[in-house]
C-alpha positions as a printed Julia matrix, in Angstrom:
260×3 Matrix{Float64}:
 29.17  -35.81  115.77
 29.35  -38.59  113.2
 32.93  -39.68  112.43
 33.99  -41.75  109.47
 36.68  -44.42  109.78
 39.63  -44.11  107.46
 39.95  -47.9   107.39
 43.21  -47.46  109.32
 41.99  -48.15  112.81
 45.22  -47.19  114.58
 45.03  -43.83  112.8
 41.33  -43.36  113.68
 42.29  -43.4   117.36
 44.42  -40.34  116.77
 41.39  -38.3   115.64
 38.78  -39.4   118.16
 37.45  -42.19  116.0
 37.55  -40.84  112.5
 37.07  -37.88  110.16
 33.98  -35.77  111.02
 31.27  -36.21  108.47
 31.03  -33.29  106.04
 34.64  -32.17  106.47
 37.02  -31.1   103.71
 40.36  -32.64  104.54
 43.71  -32.05  102.8
 46.27  -34.81  102.53
 49.5   -33.04  101.78
 52.95  -34.44  101.06
 55.65  -35.34   98.6
 54.95  -37.97   95.93
 55.28  -41.51   97.24
 54.37  -40.77  100.87
 51.07  -42.7   100.96
 48.4   -40.13  100.15
 46.7   -42.18   97.41
 46.74  -45.37   99.51
 45.29  -43.49  102.48
 42.54  -42.19  100.15
 41.77  -45.65   98.74
 41.53  -47.01  102.28
 39.02  -44.29  103.17
 36.92  -45.04  100.09
 36.98  -48.79  100.57
 36.06  -48.53  104.2
 32.91  -46.59  103.27
 32.0   -49.06  100.5
 32.14  -52.13  102.77
 29.74  -50.36  105.12
 27.31  -49.41  102.37
 28.35  -45.77  101.83
 28.53  -44.57   98.24
 31.77  -43.1    97.02
 33.3   -41.07   94.17
 36.95  -41.11   93.36
 38.39  -38.5    91.01
 41.79  -39.37   89.66
 43.84  -36.74   87.89
 47.28  -38.33   87.94
 46.54  -42.01   87.31
 44.08  -43.76   85.02
 40.91  -45.37   86.33
 42.45  -48.8    85.61
 45.59  -47.98   87.52
 43.59  -46.97   90.59
 41.66  -50.23   90.5
 44.84  -52.27   90.14
 46.57  -50.41   92.93
 43.64  -51.09   95.27
 43.86  -54.81   94.52
 47.45  -54.81   95.92
 45.88  -54.2    99.33
 43.01  -56.69   98.86
 40.49  -53.84   98.17
 38.27  -55.01   95.34
 36.78  -51.84   93.92
 35.48  -53.41   90.71
 32.49  -55.09   92.38
 31.24  -51.7    93.58
 31.66  -49.74   90.31
 28.45  -48.23   89.0
 26.59  -49.61   92.05
 28.15  -47.74   94.99
 31.32  -46.36   93.43
 32.08  -44.08   90.44
 35.67  -43.41   89.47
 36.0   -40.26   87.4
 39.04  -40.44   85.12
 40.47  -37.0    84.5
 43.75  -38.25   83.15
 42.99  -40.44   80.1
 41.51  -37.68   77.98
 41.12  -39.97   74.96
 38.42  -41.87   76.86
 34.87  -40.99   75.82
 32.84  -42.82   78.45
 30.35  -41.17   80.84
 32.84  -40.84   83.67
 35.79  -39.28   82.02
 36.81  -35.62   81.73
 38.24  -34.29   78.48
 39.36  -31.03   80.13
 40.49  -30.47   83.67
 38.8   -27.31   84.94
 37.24  -26.81   88.34
 33.77  -26.18   86.9
 33.74  -29.27   84.66
 35.1   -31.41   87.5
 32.41  -30.21   89.88
 29.72  -30.77   87.35
 30.88  -34.35   86.7
 31.03  -35.05   90.45
 27.46  -33.74   90.83
 26.3   -35.96   88.01
 27.86  -38.99   89.69
 26.29  -38.08   93.02
 22.86  -37.88   91.38
 23.4   -41.32   89.89
 24.4   -42.78   93.25
 21.47  -41.24   95.04
 20.81  -38.88   97.86
 22.37  -39.11  101.31
 25.96  -38.76  102.46
 28.82  -39.99  100.27
 32.6   -40.07  100.41
 34.57  -38.11   97.82
 38.31  -38.15   96.96
 40.01  -35.78   94.54
 43.47  -37.15   93.82
 45.03  -34.75   93.28
 43.52  -31.31   93.49
 46.96  -29.8    92.65
 46.3   -30.61   88.96
 43.59  -27.91   88.93
 46.02  -25.08   89.51
 49.35  -26.31   88.16
 49.52  -23.4    85.7
 47.83  -20.87   87.94
 49.29  -21.19   91.45
 47.92  -17.89   92.64
 44.43  -19.34   92.19
 45.01  -22.29   94.56
 43.07  -20.85   97.48
 40.22  -19.59   95.36
 39.77  -22.92   93.56
 39.96  -24.83   96.81
 37.3   -22.57   98.34
 35.08  -23.01   95.3
 35.26  -26.8    95.55
 34.43  -26.77   99.24
 31.63  -24.3    98.96
 29.84  -25.98   96.04
 30.42  -29.63   96.88
 29.53  -29.21  100.56
 25.87  -28.68   99.5
 25.87  -32.21   98.08
 26.54  -33.95  101.41
 30.09  -35.15  100.83
 32.89  -35.86  103.18
 35.91  -34.87  101.07
 39.55  -35.84  100.98
 41.78  -33.99   98.54
 45.39  -34.93   98.01
 47.83  -32.11   97.42
 51.41  -32.3    96.19
 53.94  -30.61   98.38
 56.87  -28.9    96.63
 59.09  -26.17   98.15
 60.03  -24.8    94.76
 56.45  -23.81   93.92
 55.62  -22.33   97.34
 51.92  -22.66   98.11
 50.86  -23.94   94.7
 50.84  -27.59   95.69
 49.25  -27.45   99.14
 49.17  -24.2   101.04
 46.27  -22.72   99.1
 44.29  -25.84   99.94
 45.31  -25.77  103.56
 43.8   -22.35  104.08
 40.26  -23.61  103.51
 40.59  -27.22  104.78
 38.84  -28.39  107.91
 41.69  -30.85  108.47
 45.3   -31.24  107.34
 47.07  -34.57  107.39
 50.71  -34.15  106.46
 52.71  -36.94  104.97
 56.47  -36.81  104.52
 59.45  -38.93  103.69
 63.19  -38.96  104.47
 66.13  -41.11  103.6
 67.92  -42.24  106.74
 70.78  -44.7   106.84
 70.18  -45.46  103.15
 66.55  -46.39  103.75
 63.27  -44.69  102.88
 61.12  -43.78  105.93
 57.6   -42.37  105.77
 55.8   -40.28  108.4
 52.45  -38.75  109.13
 51.31  -35.99  111.41
 47.82  -34.45  111.94
 48.41  -30.73  111.69
 44.79  -29.66  111.93
 41.37  -31.24  112.53
 38.64  -28.95  113.59
 36.31  -29.96  116.43
 38.76  -32.75  117.32
 41.22  -33.22  120.07
 43.69  -34.8   117.72
 47.11  -36.34  118.34
 50.04  -33.89  118.03
 52.88  -36.29  117.44
 54.75  -37.52  114.34
 54.14  -41.22  113.6
 56.25  -43.46  111.41
 54.17  -45.41  108.89
 54.71  -48.22  106.41
 52.89  -49.35  103.34
 52.25  -53.11  103.58
 51.03  -55.2   100.57
 47.71  -56.83  101.36
 46.98  -54.4   104.21
 47.72  -50.74  103.31
 49.09  -48.16  105.68
 50.16  -49.25  109.14
 51.45  -47.14  112.05
 54.81  -48.36  113.27
 55.04  -46.09  116.28
 55.25  -42.56  117.55
 58.57  -40.8   117.23
 60.03  -38.24  119.6
 60.43  -35.3   117.32
 59.59  -31.66  117.68
 57.6   -29.85  115.04
 60.68  -27.74  114.37
 62.44  -30.89  113.26
 60.27  -31.33  110.22
 58.84  -27.84  109.62
 59.9   -25.91  106.56
 63.02  -23.74  106.86
 62.42  -20.11  107.83
 63.52  -18.86  104.39
 60.89  -21.05  102.75
 58.22  -19.99  105.22
 59.06  -16.31  104.47
 58.61  -17.08  100.78
 55.22  -18.64  101.44
 54.04  -15.66  103.45
 55.15  -13.36  100.66
 53.26  -15.54   98.13
 50.15  -15.3   100.29
 50.46  -11.52  100.39
 50.77  -11.35   96.64
 47.74  -13.6    96.24
 45.7   -11.33   98.51
 46.7    -8.37   96.32
 45.62  -10.23   93.16
 42.26  -11.17   94.69
């Protein structure tokens, strides 16, 4: 099995060397937990090793993504149009080739395919940040849309990371529909402890992989990116959703099944 490095080598060791090529992996978590930086690290790692990449941004502009990458010494500009295409799905007033004027699954997929054709055949890395924007106003369609993306894009030889916002108040709309079809789930979270922000990551699922089962504290370091600070002794029950919320999610899943 070919495994792709995330660019975070300490993390790669937790998943037997990297993400399996061809997988559809969901990065779920609250805003500000490190999902975009993890995604940028994954893209940059591929670029420096000659792998083409496509980055779809739905919540930041293309310029913002490039600037953010520079904070960690990842120069994306030198790869743009050569090995990298950034599809801007936020700045709708743009009228260039790699912008989307409407954010619908079909138009997004078509634009990704066009970018892949420009970059050439062979395997490529793809990030959709975030996929939640595709079903903000139709949460019951989250699973169906996620399955559509995986089924269609898989034919184009992508290894895919999709970020998904996590919000209890909207039940499965910001992550759980995606998780049903994902080959891997990397869960980010944050807590305030003793007046300080702490960030954590846990690998909840990675098919065909004997992955680590522990929660790890992480930090975001300028000039470097995400670093693992150490494993913490915490049971899954310590960070899992409350039972009342899980019951709500199960009920939402049942309702979705009735709709479909």
